[in-house]
JSON list of C-alpha atoms in Angstrom, two decimals:
[
{"chain": "T", "resi": 1, "resn": "MET", "atom": "CA", "xyz": [176.91, 50.86, 82.49]},
{"chain": "T", "resi": 2, "resn": "ALA", "atom": "CA", "xyz": [179.63, 53.30, 82.88]},
{"chain": "T", "resi": 3, "resn": "TRP", "atom": "CA", "xyz": [183.24, 52.12, 83.15]},
{"chain": "T", "resi": 4, "resn": "THR", "atom": "CA", "xyz": [184.50, 51.98, 86.80]},
{"chain": "T", "resi": 5, "resn": "GLU", "atom": "CA", "xyz": [188.10, 53.06, 87.37]},
{"chain": "T", "resi": 6, "resn": "LEU", "atom": "CA", "xyz": [190.23, 50.10, 88.41]},
{"chain": "T", "resi": 7, "resn": "ARG", "atom": "CA", "xyz": [191.50, 51.70, 91.54]},
{"chain": "T", "resi": 8, "resn": "ASP", "atom": "CA", "xyz": [187.95, 52.47, 92.68]},
{"chain": "T", "resi": 9, "resn": "LEU", "atom": "CA", "xyz": [186.72, 49.10, 91.89]},
{"chain": "T", "resi": 10, "resn": "ASN", "atom": "CA", "xyz": [189.63, 47.27, 93.76]},
{"chain": "T", "resi": 11, "resn": "SER", "atom": "CA", "xyz": [189.17, 49.66, 96.69]},
{"chain": "T", "resi": 12, "resn": "THR", "atom": "CA", "xyz": [185.48, 48.86, 96.83]},
{"chain": "T", "resi": 13, "resn": "LEU", "atom": "CA", "xyz": [186.15, 45.20, 96.67]},
{"chain": "T", "resi": 14, "resn": "GLN", "atom": "CA", "xyz": [188.87, 45.35, 99.40]},
{"chain": "T", "resi": 15, "resn": "ALA", "atom": "CA", "xyz": [186.59, 47.12, 101.75]},
{"chain": "T", "resi": 16, "resn": "GLN", "atom": "CA", "xyz": [183.88, 44.43, 101.68]},
{"chain": "T", "resi": 17, "resn": "ALA", "atom": "CA", "xyz": [183.32, 41.68, 104.29]},
{"chain": "T", "resi": 18, "resn": "GLY", "atom": "CA", "xyz": [181.44, 39.26, 101.92]},
{"chain": "T", "resi": 19, "resn": "GLY", "atom": "CA", "xyz": [178.91, 39.06, 99.24]},
{"chain": "T", "resi": 20, "resn": "GLU", "atom": "CA", "xyz": [178.70, 38.40, 95.56]},
{"chain": "T", "resi": 21, "resn": "TRP", "atom": "CA", "xyz": [180.16, 40.66, 92.93]},
{"chain": "T", "resi": 22, "resn": "VAL", "atom": "CA", "xyz": [180.14, 40.37, 88.98]},
{"chain": "T", "resi": 23, "resn": "ILE", "atom": "CA", "xyz": [182.78, 42.47, 87.00]},
{"chain": "T", "resi": 24, "resn": "GLU", "atom": "CA", "xyz": [181.55, 42.88, 83.35]},
{"chain": "T", "resi": 25, "resn": "ASN", "atom": "CA", "xyz": [183.69, 43.79, 80.45]},
{"chain": "T", "resi": 26, "resn": "PRO", "atom": "CA", "xyz": [187.03, 43.96, 82.16]},
{"chain": "T", "resi": 27, "resn": "ARG", "atom": "CA", "xyz": [188.72, 45.14, 79.06]},
{"chain": "T", "resi": 28, "resn": "GLY", "atom": "CA", "xyz": [191.79, 43.04, 79.85]},
{"chain": "T", "resi": 29, "resn": "ALA", "atom": "CA", "xyz": [192.64, 45.22, 82.84]},
{"chain": "T", "resi": 30, "resn": "HIS", "atom": "CA", "xyz": [195.80, 44.49, 84.90]},
{"chain": "T", "resi": 31, "resn": "ALA", "atom": "CA", "xyz": [195.78, 43.91, 88.69]},
{"chain": "T", "resi": 32, "resn": "LEU", "atom": "CA", "xyz": [192.02, 43.28, 88.84]},
{"chain": "T", "resi": 33, "resn": "ALA", "atom": "CA", "xyz": [190.46, 42.03, 91.96]},
{"chain": "T", "resi": 34, "resn": "VAL", "atom": "CA", "xyz": [193.84, 42.07, 93.83]},
{"chain": "T", "resi": 35, "resn": "GLY", "atom": "CA", "xyz": [194.47, 42.07, 97.52]},
{"chain": "T", "resi": 36, "resn": "LEU", "atom": "CA", "xyz": [191.07, 40.80, 98.51]},
{"chain": "T", "resi": 37, "resn": "GLN", "atom": "CA", "xyz": [190.88, 40.03, 102.33]},
{"chain": "T", "resi": 38, "resn": "ALA", "atom": "CA", "xyz": [187.35, 38.47, 102.82]},
{"chain": "T", "resi": 39, "resn": "PRO", "atom": "CA", "xyz": [185.30, 35.54, 101.58]},
{"chain": "T", "resi": 40, "resn": "LEU", "atom": "CA", "xyz": [183.81, 37.38, 98.58]},
{"chain": "T", "resi": 41, "resn": "GLU", "atom": "CA", "xyz": [182.47, 35.57, 95.49]},
{"chain": "T", "resi": 42, "resn": "VAL", "atom": "CA", "xyz": [183.88, 37.51, 92.51]},
{"chain": "T", "resi": 43, "resn": "THR", "atom": "CA", "xyz": [182.98, 36.59, 88.89]},
{"chain": "T", "resi": 44, "resn": "ILE", "atom": "CA", "xyz": [184.99, 38.39, 86.17]},
{"chain": "T", "resi": 45, "resn": "LYS", "atom": "CA", "xyz": [183.05, 37.99, 82.78]},
{"chain": "T", "resi": 46, "resn": "GLY", "atom": "CA", "xyz": [185.96, 38.20, 80.27]},
{"chain": "T", "resi": 47, "resn": "SER", "atom": "CA", "xyz": [189.60, 38.10, 80.11]},
{"chain": "T", "resi": 48, "resn": "THR", "atom": "CA", "xyz": [192.08, 40.04, 82.16]},
{"chain": "T", "resi": 49, "resn": "GLY", "atom": "CA", "xyz": [195.67, 41.26, 82.08]},
{"chain": "T", "resi": 50, "resn": "TYR", "atom": "CA", "xyz": [198.58, 41.00, 84.47]},
{"chain": "T", "resi": 51, "resn": "TYR", "atom": "CA", "xyz": [198.28, 39.85, 88.14]},
{"chain": "T", "resi": 52, "resn": "CYS", "atom": "CA", "xyz": [194.59, 39.11, 88.35]},
{"chain": "T", "resi": 53, "resn": "ALA", "atom": "CA", "xyz": [193.53, 38.14, 91.81]},
{"chain": "T", "resi": 54, "resn": "GLY", "atom": "CA", "xyz": [197.07, 38.54, 93.16]},
{"chain": "T", "resi": 55, "resn": "MET", "atom": "CA", "xyz": [197.61, 38.45, 97.01]},
{"chain": "T", "resi": 56, "resn": "ASN", "atom": "CA", "xyz": [194.18, 36.85, 97.45]},
{"chain": "T", "resi": 57, "resn": "LYS", "atom": "CA", "xyz": [193.09, 35.95, 100.92]},
{"chain": "T", "resi": 58, "resn": "GLU", "atom": "CA", "xyz": [189.76, 34.11, 101.58]},
{"chain": "T", "resi": 59, "resn": "ALA", "atom": "CA", "xyz": [187.96, 35.31, 98.34]},
{"chain": "T", "resi": 60, "resn": "HIS", "atom": "CA", "xyz": [186.68, 33.04, 95.46]},
{"chain": "T", "resi": 61, "resn": "VAL", "atom": "CA", "xyz": [187.46, 34.52, 92.17]},
{"chain": "T", "resi": 62, "resn": "HIS", "atom": "CA", "xyz": [186.14, 33.07, 88.91]},
{"chain": "T", "resi": 63, "resn": "VAL", "atom": "CA", "xyz": [187.31, 34.41, 85.53]},
{"chain": "T", "resi": 64, "resn": "THR", "atom": "CA", "xyz": [185.28, 33.26, 82.51]},
{"chain": "T", "resi": 65, "resn": "GLY", "atom": "CA", "xyz": [187.97, 34.15, 80.09]},
{"chain": "T", "resi": 66, "resn": "SER", "atom": "CA", "xyz": [191.81, 33.88, 80.08]},
{"chain": "T", "resi": 67, "resn": "VAL", "atom": "CA", "xyz": [194.37, 35.71, 82.10]},
{"chain": "T", "resi": 68, "resn": "GLY", "atom": "CA", "xyz": [197.68, 37.46, 81.62]},
{"chain": "T", "resi": 69, "resn": "PRO", "atom": "CA", "xyz": [201.02, 36.72, 83.59]},
{"chain": "T", "resi": 70, "resn": "GLY", "atom": "CA", "xyz": [200.92, 36.39, 87.32]},
{"chain": "T", "resi": 71, "resn": "VAL", "atom": "CA", "xyz": [197.43, 35.19, 88.09]},
{"chain": "T", "resi": 72, "resn": "ALA", "atom": "CA", "xyz": [196.96, 34.57, 91.79]},
{"chain": "T", "resi": 73, "resn": "GLU", "atom": "CA", "xyz": [200.53, 35.55, 92.47]},
{"chain": "T", "resi": 74, "resn": "ASN", "atom": "CA", "xyz": [201.27, 35.39, 96.18]},
{"chain": "T", "resi": 75, "resn": "MET", "atom": "CA", "xyz": [197.80, 34.06, 97.13]},
{"chain": "T", "resi": 76, "resn": "ILE", "atom": "CA", "xyz": [197.32, 33.18, 100.69]},
{"chain": "T", "resi": 77, "resn": "SER", "atom": "CA", "xyz": [193.93, 31.49, 100.65]},
{"chain": "T", "resi": 78, "resn": "GLY", "atom": "CA", "xyz": [190.59, 31.14, 98.98]},
{"chain": "T", "resi": 79, "resn": "SER", "atom": "CA", "xyz": [190.51, 30.12, 95.39]},
{"chain": "T", "resi": 80, "resn": "VAL", "atom": "CA", "xyz": [190.85, 31.45, 91.72]},
{"chain": "T", "resi": 81, "resn": "VAL", "atom": "CA", "xyz": [189.25, 29.55, 88.76]},
{"chain": "T", "resi": 82, "resn": "VAL", "atom": "CA", "xyz": [190.27, 30.50, 85.27]},
{"chain": "T", "resi": 83, "resn": "GLU", "atom": "CA", "xyz": [187.98, 29.01, 82.52]},
{"chain": "T", "resi": 84, "resn": "GLY", "atom": "CA", "xyz": [190.49, 29.90, 79.73]},
{"chain": "T", "resi": 85, "resn": "ASP", "atom": "CA", "xyz": [194.43, 29.88, 79.53]},
{"chain": "T", "resi": 86, "resn": "ALA", "atom": "CA", "xyz": [196.88, 31.47, 81.74]},
{"chain": "T", "resi": 87, "resn": "SER", "atom": "CA", "xyz": [200.19, 33.24, 80.70]},
{"chain": "T", "resi": 88, "resn": "GLN", "atom": "CA", "xyz": [203.46, 32.79, 82.46]},
{"chain": "T", "resi": 89, "resn": "TYR", "atom": "CA", "xyz": [204.22, 32.43, 86.12]},
{"chain": "T", "resi": 90, "resn": "ALA", "atom": "CA", "xyz": [200.69, 31.48, 87.29]},
{"chain": "T", "resi": 91, "resn": "GLY", "atom": "CA", "xyz": [200.43, 31.01, 90.91]},
{"chain": "T", "resi": 92, "resn": "ALA", "atom": "CA", "xyz": [203.96, 32.26, 91.53]},
{"chain": "T", "resi": 93, "resn": "THR", "atom": "CA", "xyz": [204.92, 32.39, 95.09]},
{"chain": "T", "resi": 94, "resn": "GLY", "atom": "CA", "xyz": [201.54, 31.25, 96.34]},
{"chain": "T", "resi": 95, "resn": "HIS", "atom": "CA", "xyz": [201.29, 30.37, 100.04]},
{"chain": "T", "resi": 96, "resn": "GLY", "atom": "CA", "xyz": [197.96, 28.70, 100.01]},
{"chain": "T", "resi": 97, "resn": "GLY", "atom": "CA", "xyz": [194.46, 28.38, 98.44]},
{"chain": "T", "resi": 98, "resn": "LEU", "atom": "CA", "xyz": [193.61, 26.74, 95.21]},
{"chain": "T", "resi": 99, "resn": "LEU", "atom": "CA", "xyz": [194.32, 27.86, 91.68]},
{"chain": "T", "resi": 100, "resn": "VAL", "atom": "CA", "xyz": [192.43, 26.13, 88.81]},
{"chain": "T", "resi": 101, "resn": "ILE", "atom": "CA", "xyz": [193.23, 26.66, 85.23]},
{"chain": "T", "resi": 102, "resn": "LYS", "atom": "CA", "xyz": [190.94, 24.92, 82.86]},
{"chain": "T", "resi": 103, "resn": "GLY", "atom": "CA", "xyz": [192.92, 25.65, 79.77]},
{"chain": "T", "resi": 104, "resn": "ASN", "atom": "CA", "xyz": [196.71, 25.68, 79.44]},
{"chain": "T", "resi": 105, "resn": "ALA", "atom": "CA", "xyz": [199.23, 27.46, 81.46]},
{"chain": "T", "resi": 106, "resn": "SER", "atom": "CA", "xyz": [202.54, 29.07, 79.94]},
{"chain": "T", "resi": 107, "resn": "SER", "atom": "CA", "xyz": [205.98, 28.91, 81.17]},
{"chain": "T", "resi": 108, "resn": "ARG", "atom": "CA", "xyz": [207.06, 28.99, 84.91]},
{"chain": "T", "resi": 109, "resn": "CYS", "atom": "CA", "xyz": [203.75, 27.89, 86.22]},
{"chain": "T", "resi": 110, "resn": "GLY", "atom": "CA", "xyz": [203.94, 27.60, 90.00]},
{"chain": "T", "resi": 111, "resn": "ILE", "atom": "CA", "xyz": [207.48, 29.17, 90.26]},
{"chain": "T", "resi": 112, "resn": "SER", "atom": "CA", "xyz": [208.56, 29.44, 93.97]},
{"chain": "T", "resi": 113, "resn": "MET", "atom": "CA", "xyz": [205.28, 28.07, 95.09]},
{"chain": "T", "resi": 114, "resn": "LYS", "atom": "CA", "xyz": [205.15, 28.00, 98.90]},
{"chain": "T", "resi": 115, "resn": "GLY", "atom": "CA", "xyz": [202.02, 25.92, 99.85]},
{"chain": "T", "resi": 116, "resn": "ILE", "atom": "CA", "xyz": [199.50, 26.76, 97.02]},
{"chain": "T", "resi": 117, "resn": "ASP", "atom": "CA", "xyz": [197.58, 23.99, 95.24]},
{"chain": "T", "resi": 118, "resn": "ILE", "atom": "CA", "xyz": [197.52, 24.36, 91.54]},
{"chain": "T", "resi": 119, "resn": "VAL", "atom": "CA", "xyz": [195.50, 22.26, 89.06]},
{"chain": "T", "resi": 120, "resn": "VAL", "atom": "CA", "xyz": [195.83, 22.79, 85.34]},
{"chain": "T", "resi": 121, "resn": "HIS", "atom": "CA", "xyz": [193.42, 20.82, 83.04]},
{"chain": "T", "resi": 122, "resn": "GLY", "atom": "CA", "xyz": [195.58, 21.40, 79.94]},
{"chain": "T", "resi": 123, "resn": "ASN", "atom": "CA", "xyz": [199.37, 21.69, 79.46]},
{"chain": "T", "resi": 124, "resn": "ILE", "atom": "CA", "xyz": [202.11, 23.71, 81.20]},
{"chain": "T", "resi": 125, "resn": "GLY", "atom": "CA", "xyz": [205.16, 25.31, 79.80]},
{"chain": "T", "resi": 126, "resn": "HIS", "atom": "CA", "xyz": [208.81, 25.17, 80.45]},
{"chain": "T", "resi": 127, "resn": "MET", "atom": "CA", "xyz": [210.45, 25.88, 83.82]},
{"chain": "T", "resi": 128, "resn": "SER", "atom": "CA", "xyz": [207.26, 25.15, 85.83]},
{"chain": "T", "resi": 129, "resn": "ALA", "atom": "CA", "xyz": [207.55, 24.70, 89.48]},
{"chain": "T", "resi": 130, "resn": "PHE", "atom": "CA", "xyz": [211.17, 26.16, 89.44]},
{"chain": "T", "resi": 131, "resn": "MET", "atom": "CA", "xyz": [212.37, 26.32, 93.16]},
{"chain": "T", "resi": 132, "resn": "ALA", "atom": "CA", "xyz": [208.81, 25.18, 94.31]},
{"chain": "T", "resi": 133, "resn": "GLN", "atom": "CA", "xyz": [209.12, 24.86, 98.06]},
{"chain": "T", "resi": 134, "resn": "SER", "atom": "CA", "xyz": [205.69, 23.23, 99.13]},
{"chain": "T", "resi": 135, "resn": "GLY", "atom": "CA", "xyz": [202.21, 22.66, 97.95]},
{"chain": "T", "resi": 136, "resn": "ASN", "atom": "CA", "xyz": [200.89, 20.61, 94.85]},
{"chain": "T", "resi": 137, "resn": "LEU", "atom": "CA", "xyz": [201.03, 21.22, 91.19]},
{"chain": "T", "resi": 138, "resn": "VAL", "atom": "CA", "xyz": [198.73, 18.86, 89.24]},
{"chain": "T", "resi": 139, "resn": "VAL", "atom": "CA", "xyz": [198.76, 18.83, 85.49]},
{"chain": "T", "resi": 140, "resn": "LEU", "atom": "CA", "xyz": [196.28, 16.75, 83.32]},
{"chain": "T", "resi": 141, "resn": "GLY", "atom": "CA", "xyz": [198.10, 17.46, 80.21]},
{"chain": "T", "resi": 142, "resn": "ASP", "atom": "CA", "xyz": [201.85, 17.68, 79.36]},
{"chain": "T", "resi": 143, "resn": "ALA", "atom": "CA", "xyz": [204.64, 19.53, 80.94]},
{"chain": "T", "resi": 144, "resn": "GLY", "atom": "CA", "xyz": [207.40, 21.36, 79.02]},
{"chain": "T", "resi": 145, "resn": "ASP", "atom": "CA", "xyz": [211.19, 21.52, 79.60]},
{"chain": "T", "resi": 146, "resn": "ALA", "atom": "CA", "xyz": [212.83, 21.58, 82.92]},
{"chain": "T", "resi": 147, "resn": "LEU", "atom": "CA", "xyz": [209.97, 20.62, 85.16]},
{"chain": "T", "resi": 148, "resn": "GLY", "atom": "CA", "xyz": [210.69, 21.15, 88.82]},
{"chain": "T", "resi": 149, "resn": "ASP", "atom": "CA", "xyz": [214.22, 22.62, 88.41]},
{"chain": "T", "resi": 150, "resn": "SER", "atom": "CA", "xyz": [215.89, 23.21, 91.99]},
{"chain": "T", "resi": 151, "resn": "LEU", "atom": "CA", "xyz": [212.82, 21.77, 93.63]},
{"chain": "T", "resi": 152, "resn": "TYR", "atom": "CA", "xyz": [212.30, 21.61, 97.25]},
{"chain": "T", "resi": 153, "resn": "GLU", "atom": "CA", "xyz": [209.36, 19.80, 98.82]},
{"chain": "T", "resi": 154, "resn": "ALA", "atom": "CA", "xyz": [206.49, 20.49, 96.55]},
{"chain": "T", "resi": 155, "resn": "ARG", "atom": "CA", "xyz": [204.72, 17.59, 94.98]},
{"chain": "T", "resi": 156, "resn": "LEU", "atom": "CA", "xyz": [204.27, 17.50, 91.18]},
{"chain": "T", "resi": 157, "resn": "PHE", "atom": "CA", "xyz": [201.69, 15.22, 89.57]},
{"chain": "T", "resi": 158, "resn": "VAL", "atom": "CA", "xyz": [201.60, 14.86, 85.81]},
{"chain": "T", "resi": 159, "resn": "ARG", "atom": "CA", "xyz": [199.15, 12.71, 83.67]},
{"chain": "T", "resi": 160, "resn": "GLY", "atom": "CA", "xyz": [200.74, 13.43, 80.33]},
{"chain": "T", "resi": 161, "resn": "LYS", "atom": "CA", "xyz": [204.28, 13.56, 78.92]},
{"chain": "T", "resi": 162, "resn": "VAL", "atom": "CA", "xyz": [207.11, 15.49, 80.63]},
{"chain": "T", "resi": 163, "resn": "LYS", "atom": "CA", "xyz": [209.56, 16.95, 78.05]},
{"chain": "T", "resi": 164, "resn": "SER", "atom": "CA", "xyz": [212.42, 17.05, 80.44]},
{"chain": "T", "resi": 165, "resn": "LEU", "atom": "CA", "xyz": [213.15, 17.29, 84.23]},
{"chain": "T", "resi": 166, "resn": "GLY", "atom": "CA", "xyz": [214.97, 20.17, 85.65]},
{"chain": "T", "resi": 167, "resn": "ALA", "atom": "CA", "xyz": [218.08, 19.88, 88.09]},
{"chain": "T", "resi": 168, "resn": "ASP", "atom": "CA", "xyz": [217.42, 17.62, 91.10]},
{"chain": "T", "resi": 169, "resn": "CYS", "atom": "CA", "xyz": [213.91, 16.68, 90.05]},
{"chain": "T", "resi": 170, "resn": "ILE", "atom": "CA", "xyz": [213.13, 13.02, 89.73]},
{"chain": "T", "resi": 171, "resn": "GLU", "atom": "CA", "xyz": [210.15, 10.70, 89.38]},
{"chain": "T", "resi": 172, "resn": "LYS", "atom": "CA", "xyz": [209.04, 9.24, 92.62]},
{"chain": "T", "resi": 173, "resn": "GLU", "atom": "CA", "xyz": [206.81, 6.45, 93.81]},
{"chain": "T", "resi": 174, "resn": "MET", "atom": "CA", "xyz": [203.06, 7.16, 93.91]},
{"chain": "T", "resi": 175, "resn": "ARG", "atom": "CA", "xyz": [202.15, 5.84, 97.31]},
{"chain": "T", "resi": 176, "resn": "PRO", "atom": "CA", "xyz": [198.60, 5.56, 98.70]},
{"chain": "T", "resi": 177, "resn": "GLU", "atom": "CA", "xyz": [198.72, 8.85, 100.51]},
{"chain": "T", "resi": 178, "resn": "HIS", "atom": "CA", "xyz": [199.66, 10.55, 97.32]},
{"chain": "T", "resi": 179, "resn": "LEU", "atom": "CA", "xyz": [196.73, 9.09, 95.43]},
{"chain": "T", "resi": 180, "resn": "GLU", "atom": "CA", "xyz": [194.52, 10.34, 98.15]},
{"chain": "T", "resi": 181, "resn": "ILE", "atom": "CA", "xyz": [195.91, 13.90, 97.97]},
{"chain": "T", "resi": 182, "resn": "LEU", "atom": "CA", "xyz": [195.55, 13.85, 94.18]},
{"chain": "T", "resi": 183, "resn": "ALA", "atom": "CA", "xyz": [192.03, 12.59, 94.27]},
{"chain": "T", "resi": 184, "resn": "ASP", "atom": "CA", "xyz": [190.87, 15.27, 96.56]},
{"chain": "T", "resi": 185, "resn": "LEU", "atom": "CA", "xyz": [192.59, 18.04, 94.39]},
{"chain": "T", "resi": 186, "resn": "LEU", "atom": "CA", "xyz": [191.02, 16.62, 91.18]},
{"chain": "T", "resi": 187, "resn": "GLN", "atom": "CA", "xyz": [187.62, 16.63, 92.93]},
{"chain": "T", "resi": 188, "resn": "ARG", "atom": "CA", "xyz": [187.93, 20.06, 94.29]},
{"chain": "T", "resi": 189, "resn": "ALA", "atom": "CA", "xyz": [189.08, 21.32, 90.70]},
{"chain": "T", "resi": 190, "resn": "GLY", "atom": "CA", "xyz": [186.22, 19.65, 88.82]},
{"chain": "T", "resi": 191, "resn": "ALA", "atom": "CA", "xyz": [188.73, 17.46, 86.89]},
{"chain": "T", "resi": 192, "resn": "ASP", "atom": "CA", "xyz": [187.39, 14.16, 85.69]},
{"chain": "T", "resi": 193, "resn": "ALA", "atom": "CA", "xyz": [190.62, 12.13, 85.81]},
{"chain": "T", "resi": 194, "resn": "ASP", "atom": "CA", "xyz": [191.82, 8.93, 87.45]},
{"chain": "T", "resi": 195, "resn": "PRO", "atom": "CA", "xyz": [194.62, 9.48, 89.99]},
{"chain": "T", "resi": 196, "resn": "SER", "atom": "CA", "xyz": [196.22, 6.22, 88.90]},
{"chain": "T", "resi": 197, "resn": "GLU", "atom": "CA", "xyz": [197.03, 7.76, 85.52]},
{"chain": "T", "resi": 198, "resn": "PHE", "atom": "CA", "xyz": [199.35, 10.35, 87.04]},
{"chain": "T", "resi": 199, "resn": "ARG", "atom": "CA", "xyz": [203.14, 10.19, 87.77]},
{"chain": "T", "resi": 200, "resn": "ARG", "atom": "CA", "xyz": [204.64, 11.94, 90.81]},
{"chain": "T", "resi": 201, "resn": "TYR", "atom": "CA", "xyz": [207.81, 13.99, 90.67]},
{"chain": "T", "resi": 202, "resn": "GLY", "atom": "CA", "xyz": [209.80, 15.51, 93.55]},
{"chain": "T", "resi": 203, "resn": "SER", "atom": "CA", "xyz": [213.17, 16.52, 94.82]},
{"chain": "T", "resi": 204, "resn": "ALA", "atom": "CA", "xyz": [216.14, 14.31, 94.84]},
{"chain": "T", "resi": 205, "resn": "ARG", "atom": "CA", "xyz": [217.50, 16.44, 97.62]},
{"chain": "T", "resi": 206, "resn": "LYS", "atom": "CA", "xyz": [221.10, 16.58, 96.23]},
{"chain": "T", "resi": 207, "resn": "LEU", "atom": "CA", "xyz": [221.02, 20.42, 96.05]},
{"chain": "T", "resi": 208, "resn": "TYR", "atom": "CA", "xyz": [219.97, 21.06, 99.60]},
{"chain": "T", "resi": 209, "resn": "ASN", "atom": "CA", "xyz": [223.64, 21.62, 100.59]},
{"chain": "T", "resi": 210, "resn": "PHE", "atom": "CA", "xyz": [226.56, 22.49, 98.37]},
{"chain": "T", "resi": 211, "resn": "HIS", "atom": "CA", "xyz": [228.63, 19.63, 97.24]},
{"chain": "T", "resi": 212, "resn": "VAL", "atom": "CA", "xyz": [231.41, 20.01, 94.79]},
{"chain": "T", "resi": 213, "resn": "ASP", "atom": "CA", "xyz": [230.22, 16.94, 92.81]},
{"chain": "T", "resi": 214, "resn": "HIS", "atom": "CA", "xyz": [226.97, 18.78, 91.96]},
{"chain": "T", "resi": 215, "resn": "ALA", "atom": "CA", "xyz": [228.55, 22.27, 91.28]},
{"chain": "T", "resi": 216, "resn": "GLY", "atom": "CA", "xyz": [227.56, 22.06, 87.67]},
{"chain": "T", "resi": 217, "resn": "ASP", "atom": "CA", "xyz": [223.88, 21.74, 88.64]},
{"chain": "T", "resi": 218, "resn": "TYR", "atom": "CA", "xyz": [223.63, 25.06, 90.64]}
]
């Protein structure tokens, strides 16, 4: 099959109202399947470069390989599933939808998330959920340094070890409503894990307003 130019491929997908699409041999292309606005089912057979499935709305994108930086960045709704690993800032600024990474995610996973749900089956790197505002980040493995630095109201659930917490991020009680939220996310992400094995982290709310006693944390 002849290679289709990326611009033509994205334009074709963006013009669709639905249907199932398969992209073969993506050649690590950047900005693949971006800006989708309808409930398409898109399967990408292979690994991609930067910004795969960015600005997604309603579509369901399944990548059978790994992805470069910025997968599902600014996603509004729908879902993105990555069978392999994800590079840095996966799900950044996402407003909604579900991002599932079945491998590991690099640094800054979920940075400035604004309502997106992210489930990582493996580990995540440093500075993940930095300035995360709302939504849920679920990690079945370990988390790197400075988890949740300058966090707002996003909920972080980690089953493994956390190397260190960022400024204003603390461990919080896991109440029944959080177990319920977590159980639903694990089920939707195809993750076989017991919610009771996770710990919850959130904002201490000390940095919401400037206070001289906390000046060194800003």
